[in-house]
């Protein structure tokens, strides 16, 4: 007993002793945007923990899910969502100036049964997608733009799955609605929490407001100034992808009847996805025609003759949607104009919703509907795909007979790509009370991570011995 008490008291000291990687200096906008995202993710993690951690008196069991008309598989997906939210909380906690922003929170979720639990989860996930898309325009640091992009498309997968589970449209918009920080705070955070904050963090969140492109209507003109050459090249790159997807969906819905599809609703949803791709193409072409000197890239000549049935066509579509998500996430941080980056992010998350839905109707589509493409991290993030890699993959599929032109290259502002496992914090453990118990109870979250990148002291000197000892002791703490 004394040994365990000693370990309990000493472990936090080794955690705090972990040297932190040097990171670029943050702007005011970056700092408050990271803190705002952390508060949102902490809320969601607390919510899921409260009702999915079976050690809690408020927990909902798999049996209760099944009795409410859902499946054990549905329940397992919620458990995975919980793990994703934990990973996001820990990533954000590892970034400078974020840990400690929450002083104390009282959470009150009006959950009375499985249905109300799913209803609140759906609200939180859909709001989270829109919040991340808008927040990307506030960020100046390219590394954080990448983090937000790869989280947002996974949140979109969550949201589409939950919408579909509630028999709602998994992708009700052509473009994801953009919700700013204070809209999110007042509609999705404050109704469930009573928090005090440190670091003079206040609500309304103090952020420099940047212009937003109005794309609520598919025929609206993008309200942006003249774009840079890099912006134009990124737009043509994603237009190249959208042209292929649009042509594929058009082929599927004109070549097969409703009875050919795996489930009755798939035909109409495929038609809806096709209309989304068309809207994305029109937006990208308008942005290029009205704000750049670049001509929109023309469609290629496509060959879909090997698609002999609707199911196989949707399998290819599922693969392309996932490639598209990774391509968008890899290109977003190369967009110089903030408002345009936010607008393109709203397309990326719709692609994520499409990808999620297609996985629910294609039995052997790789991964599951809520899992991002970065399987090394349990699908909590999507991978980034750079331009050359994406085009090489697409050309290898044999769907393109010829192209008048391929997208030109553009400068890539990748600081620390998430595809490199040494640059994103790896989840080791959480310590302290990382959850909520009864309604109205008080929660404090203490999350700790280590990073695979070289740890440094303030003067930049690497201290591998300290890091090694601290890491060993952290592992001992976990095991004990």
mmCIF file of N, CA and C in Angstrom, residues 255-315:
data_model
loop_
_atom_site.group_PDB
_atom_site.id
_atom_site.type_symbol
_atom_site.label_atom_id
_atom_site.label_comp_id
_atom_site.label_asym_id
_atom_site.label_seq_id
_atom_site.Cartn_x
_atom_site.Cartn_y
_atom_site.Cartn_z
ATOM 1 N N UNK A 255 -25.878 4.181 -65.331
ATOM 2 C CA UNK A 255 -25.665 2.828 -65.864
ATOM 3 C C UNK A 255 -26.451 1.771 -65.114
ATOM 4 N N UNK A 256 -26.890 2.097 -63.881
ATOM 5 C CA UNK A 256 -27.557 1.085 -63.051
ATOM 6 C C UNK A 256 -28.839 1.656 -62.470
ATOM 7 N N UNK A 257 -29.782 0.773 -62.187
ATOM 8 C CA UNK A 257 -31.070 1.179 -61.630
ATOM 9 C C UNK A 257 -31.047 1.051 -60.110
ATOM 10 N N UNK A 258 -32.078 1.556 -59.494
ATOM 11 C CA UNK A 258 -32.154 1.550 -58.035
ATOM 12 C C UNK A 258 -32.046 0.137 -57.471
ATOM 13 N N UNK A 259 -32.635 -0.832 -58.140
ATOM 14 C CA UNK A 259 -32.604 -2.217 -57.649
ATOM 15 C C UNK A 259 -31.217 -2.841 -57.735
ATOM 16 N N UNK A 260 -30.311 -2.223 -58.467
ATOM 17 C CA UNK A 260 -28.946 -2.750 -58.587
ATOM 18 C C UNK A 260 -28.066 -2.375 -57.402
ATOM 19 N N UNK A 261 -28.522 -1.453 -56.584
ATOM 20 C CA UNK A 261 -27.688 -0.940 -55.497
ATOM 21 C C UNK A 261 -27.792 -1.839 -54.263
ATOM 22 N N UNK A 262 -26.773 -1.844 -53.392
ATOM 23 C CA UNK A 262 -26.744 -2.750 -52.235
ATOM 24 C C UNK A 262 -27.943 -2.593 -51.304
ATOM 25 N N UNK A 263 -28.387 -1.358 -51.084
ATOM 26 C CA UNK A 263 -29.570 -1.100 -50.268
ATOM 27 C C UNK A 263 -30.423 -0.065 -50.993
ATOM 28 N N UNK A 264 -31.742 -0.047 -50.768
ATOM 29 C CA UNK A 264 -32.627 0.844 -51.537
ATOM 30 C C UNK A 264 -32.236 2.317 -51.474
ATOM 31 N N UNK A 265 -31.814 2.804 -50.293
ATOM 32 C CA UNK A 265 -31.512 4.226 -50.154
ATOM 33 C C UNK A 265 -30.218 4.630 -50.845
ATOM 34 N N UNK A 266 -29.379 3.663 -51.198
ATOM 35 C CA UNK A 266 -28.058 3.974 -51.757
ATOM 36 C C UNK A 266 -28.150 4.708 -53.088
ATOM 37 N N UNK A 267 -29.167 4.385 -53.878
ATOM 38 C CA UNK A 267 -29.300 5.018 -55.187
ATOM 39 C C UNK A 267 -29.506 6.529 -55.041
ATOM 40 N N UNK A 268 -30.464 6.908 -54.194
ATOM 41 C CA UNK A 268 -30.737 8.336 -54.019
ATOM 42 C C UNK A 268 -29.573 9.061 -53.350
ATOM 43 N N UNK A 269 -28.927 8.408 -52.411
ATOM 44 C CA UNK A 269 -27.772 9.056 -51.775
ATOM 45 C C UNK A 269 -26.611 9.188 -52.753
ATOM 46 N N UNK A 270 -26.459 8.229 -53.660
ATOM 47 C CA UNK A 270 -25.406 8.337 -54.675
ATOM 48 C C UNK A 270 -25.703 9.505 -55.613
ATOM 49 N N UNK A 271 -26.971 9.685 -55.958
ATOM 50 C CA UNK A 271 -27.352 10.848 -56.768
ATOM 51 C C UNK A 271 -27.054 12.145 -56.022
ATOM 52 N N UNK A 272 -27.282 12.149 -54.706
ATOM 53 C CA UNK A 272 -27.006 13.350 -53.920
ATOM 54 C C UNK A 272 -25.504 13.625 -53.874
ATOM 55 N N UNK A 273 -24.709 12.586 -53.684
ATOM 56 C CA UNK A 273 -23.257 12.766 -53.693
ATOM 57 C C UNK A 273 -22.812 13.328 -55.041
ATOM 58 N N UNK A 274 -23.388 12.806 -56.123
ATOM 59 C CA UNK A 274 -23.051 13.299 -57.457
ATOM 60 C C UNK A 274 -23.328 14.794 -57.580
ATOM 61 N N UNK A 275 -24.464 15.228 -57.029
ATOM 62 C CA UNK A 275 -24.788 16.663 -57.082
ATOM 63 C C UNK A 275 -23.802 17.481 -56.252
ATOM 64 N N UNK A 276 -23.314 16.908 -55.137
ATOM 65 C CA UNK A 276 -22.303 17.592 -54.333
ATOM 66 C C UNK A 276 -21.021 17.791 -55.135
ATOM 67 N N UNK A 277 -20.593 16.735 -55.822
ATOM 68 C CA UNK A 277 -19.352 16.845 -56.597
ATOM 69 C C UNK A 277 -19.489 17.906 -57.685
ATOM 70 N N UNK A 278 -20.659 17.962 -58.285
ATOM 71 C CA UNK A 278 -20.897 18.985 -59.312
ATOM 72 C C UNK A 278 -20.818 20.382 -58.691
ATOM 73 N N UNK A 279 -21.400 20.567 -57.508
ATOM 74 C CA UNK A 279 -21.347 21.869 -56.837
ATOM 75 C C UNK A 279 -19.913 22.249 -56.484
ATOM 76 N N UNK A 280 -19.128 21.267 -56.058
ATOM 77 C CA UNK A 280 -17.726 21.550 -55.732
ATOM 78 C C UNK A 280 -16.963 21.993 -56.977
ATOM 79 N N UNK A 281 -17.235 21.329 -58.092
ATOM 80 C CA UNK A 281 -16.575 21.699 -59.346
ATOM 81 C C UNK A 281 -16.911 23.141 -59.725
ATOM 82 N N UNK A 282 -18.195 23.496 -59.623
ATOM 83 C CA UNK A 282 -18.606 24.855 -59.982
ATOM 84 C C UNK A 282 -17.952 25.884 -59.085
ATOM 85 N N UNK A 283 -17.867 25.598 -57.796
ATOM 86 C CA UNK A 283 -17.218 26.534 -56.877
ATOM 87 C C UNK A 283 -15.751 26.717 -57.234
ATOM 88 N N UNK A 284 -15.040 25.617 -57.472
ATOM 89 C CA UNK A 284 -13.609 25.690 -57.778
ATOM 90 C C UNK A 284 -13.372 26.416 -59.097
ATOM 91 N N UNK A 285 -14.205 26.144 -60.102
ATOM 92 C CA UNK A 285 -14.052 26.825 -61.386
ATOM 93 C C UNK A 285 -14.336 28.321 -61.252
ATOM 94 N N UNK A 286 -15.366 28.679 -60.487
ATOM 95 C CA UNK A 286 -15.673 30.090 -60.273
ATOM 96 C C UNK A 286 -14.538 30.798 -59.558
ATOM 97 N N UNK A 287 -13.982 30.128 -58.549
ATOM 98 C CA UNK A 287 -12.871 30.731 -57.803
ATOM 99 C C UNK A 287 -11.683 30.978 -58.721
ATOM 100 N N UNK A 288 -11.412 30.042 -59.617
ATOM 101 C CA UNK A 288 -10.296 30.199 -60.554
ATOM 102 C C UNK A 288 -10.598 31.269 -61.597
ATOM 103 N N UNK A 289 -11.780 31.245 -62.170
ATOM 104 C CA UNK A 289 -12.114 32.192 -63.240
ATOM 105 C C UNK A 289 -12.183 33.627 -62.756
ATOM 106 N N UNK A 290 -12.695 33.824 -61.540
ATOM 107 C CA UNK A 290 -12.959 35.171 -61.051
ATOM 108 C C UNK A 290 -11.830 35.771 -60.229
ATOM 109 N N UNK A 291 -10.875 34.954 -59.808
ATOM 110 C CA UNK A 291 -9.877 35.471 -58.867
ATOM 111 C C UNK A 291 -8.434 35.124 -59.229
ATOM 112 N N UNK A 292 -8.231 34.449 -60.343
ATOM 113 C CA UNK A 292 -6.873 34.088 -60.738
ATOM 114 C C UNK A 292 -6.724 34.251 -62.246
ATOM 115 N N UNK A 293 -5.503 34.142 -62.718
ATOM 116 C CA UNK A 293 -5.237 34.151 -64.152
ATOM 117 C C UNK A 293 -5.126 32.731 -64.697
ATOM 118 N N UNK A 294 -5.336 31.740 -63.829
ATOM 119 C CA UNK A 294 -5.232 30.343 -64.235
ATOM 120 C C UNK A 294 -6.563 29.856 -64.811
ATOM 121 N N UNK A 295 -6.476 29.050 -65.860
ATOM 122 C CA UNK A 295 -7.659 28.426 -66.418
ATOM 123 C C UNK A 295 -8.012 27.176 -65.602
ATOM 124 N N UNK A 296 -9.298 26.920 -65.369
ATOM 125 C CA UNK A 296 -9.678 25.662 -64.690
ATOM 126 C C UNK A 296 -9.219 24.463 -65.504
ATOM 127 N N UNK A 297 -8.679 23.475 -64.840
ATOM 128 C CA UNK A 297 -8.181 22.288 -65.520
ATOM 129 C C UNK A 297 -9.354 21.522 -66.129
ATOM 130 N N UNK A 298 -9.268 21.109 -67.400
ATOM 131 C CA UNK A 298 -10.397 20.407 -68.036
ATOM 132 C C UNK A 298 -10.473 18.948 -67.584
ATOM 133 N N UNK A 299 -11.640 18.337 -67.692
ATOM 134 C CA UNK A 299 -11.763 16.919 -67.333
ATOM 135 C C UNK A 299 -10.905 16.053 -68.258
ATOM 136 N N UNK A 300 -10.547 14.895 -67.737
ATOM 137 C CA UNK A 300 -9.808 13.919 -68.537
ATOM 138 C C UNK A 300 -10.807 13.058 -69.318
ATOM 139 N N UNK A 301 -10.285 12.180 -70.120
ATOM 140 C CA UNK A 301 -11.101 11.159 -70.769
ATOM 141 C C UNK A 301 -11.042 9.914 -69.893
ATOM 142 N N UNK A 302 -12.205 9.491 -69.392
ATOM 143 C CA UNK A 302 -12.238 8.428 -68.387
ATOM 144 C C UNK A 302 -12.698 7.100 -68.985
ATOM 145 N N UNK A 303 -12.313 6.027 -68.331
ATOM 146 C CA UNK A 303 -12.684 4.686 -68.772
ATOM 147 C C UNK A 303 -13.224 3.894 -67.587
ATOM 148 N N UNK A 304 -14.550 3.709 -67.543
ATOM 149 C CA UNK A 304 -15.197 2.973 -66.459
ATOM 150 C C UNK A 304 -15.772 1.643 -66.952
ATOM 151 N N UNK A 305 -15.250 1.147 -68.063
ATOM 152 C CA UNK A 305 -15.832 -0.048 -68.688
ATOM 153 C C UNK A 305 -15.706 -1.299 -67.823
ATOM 154 N N UNK A 306 -14.778 -1.291 -66.868
ATOM 155 C CA UNK A 306 -14.612 -2.465 -66.002
ATOM 156 C C UNK A 306 -15.625 -2.511 -64.857
ATOM 157 N N UNK A 307 -16.398 -1.450 -64.713
ATOM 158 C CA UNK A 307 -17.403 -1.407 -63.641
ATOM 159 C C UNK A 307 -18.663 -2.092 -64.149
ATOM 160 N N UNK A 308 -18.849 -3.342 -63.745
ATOM 161 C CA UNK A 308 -19.933 -4.158 -64.279
ATOM 162 C C UNK A 308 -21.183 -4.154 -63.404
ATOM 163 N N UNK A 309 -21.087 -3.633 -62.183
ATOM 164 C CA UNK A 309 -22.266 -3.573 -61.316
ATOM 165 C C UNK A 309 -22.140 -2.387 -60.373
ATOM 166 N N UNK A 310 -23.254 -1.996 -59.759
ATOM 167 C CA UNK A 310 -23.282 -0.798 -58.914
ATOM 168 C C UNK A 310 -22.412 -0.962 -57.677
ATOM 169 N N UNK A 311 -22.407 -2.151 -57.098
ATOM 170 C CA UNK A 311 -21.625 -2.365 -55.883
ATOM 171 C C UNK A 311 -20.139 -2.144 -56.138
ATOM 172 N N UNK A 312 -19.645 -2.671 -57.252
ATOM 173 C CA UNK A 312 -18.234 -2.478 -57.575
ATOM 174 C C UNK A 312 -17.947 -0.994 -57.851
ATOM 175 N N UNK A 313 -18.885 -0.320 -58.493
ATOM 176 C CA UNK A 313 -18.721 1.111 -58.716
ATOM 177 C C UNK A 313 -18.619 1.887 -57.421
ATOM 178 N N UNK A 314 -19.440 1.513 -56.437
ATOM 179 C CA UNK A 314 -19.394 2.201 -55.140
ATOM 180 C C UNK A 314 -18.126 1.845 -54.364
ATOM 181 N N UNK A 315 -17.590 0.650 -54.582
ATOM 182 C CA UNK A 315 -16.307 0.306 -53.970
ATOM 183 C C UNK A 315 -15.201 1.227 -54.485
#
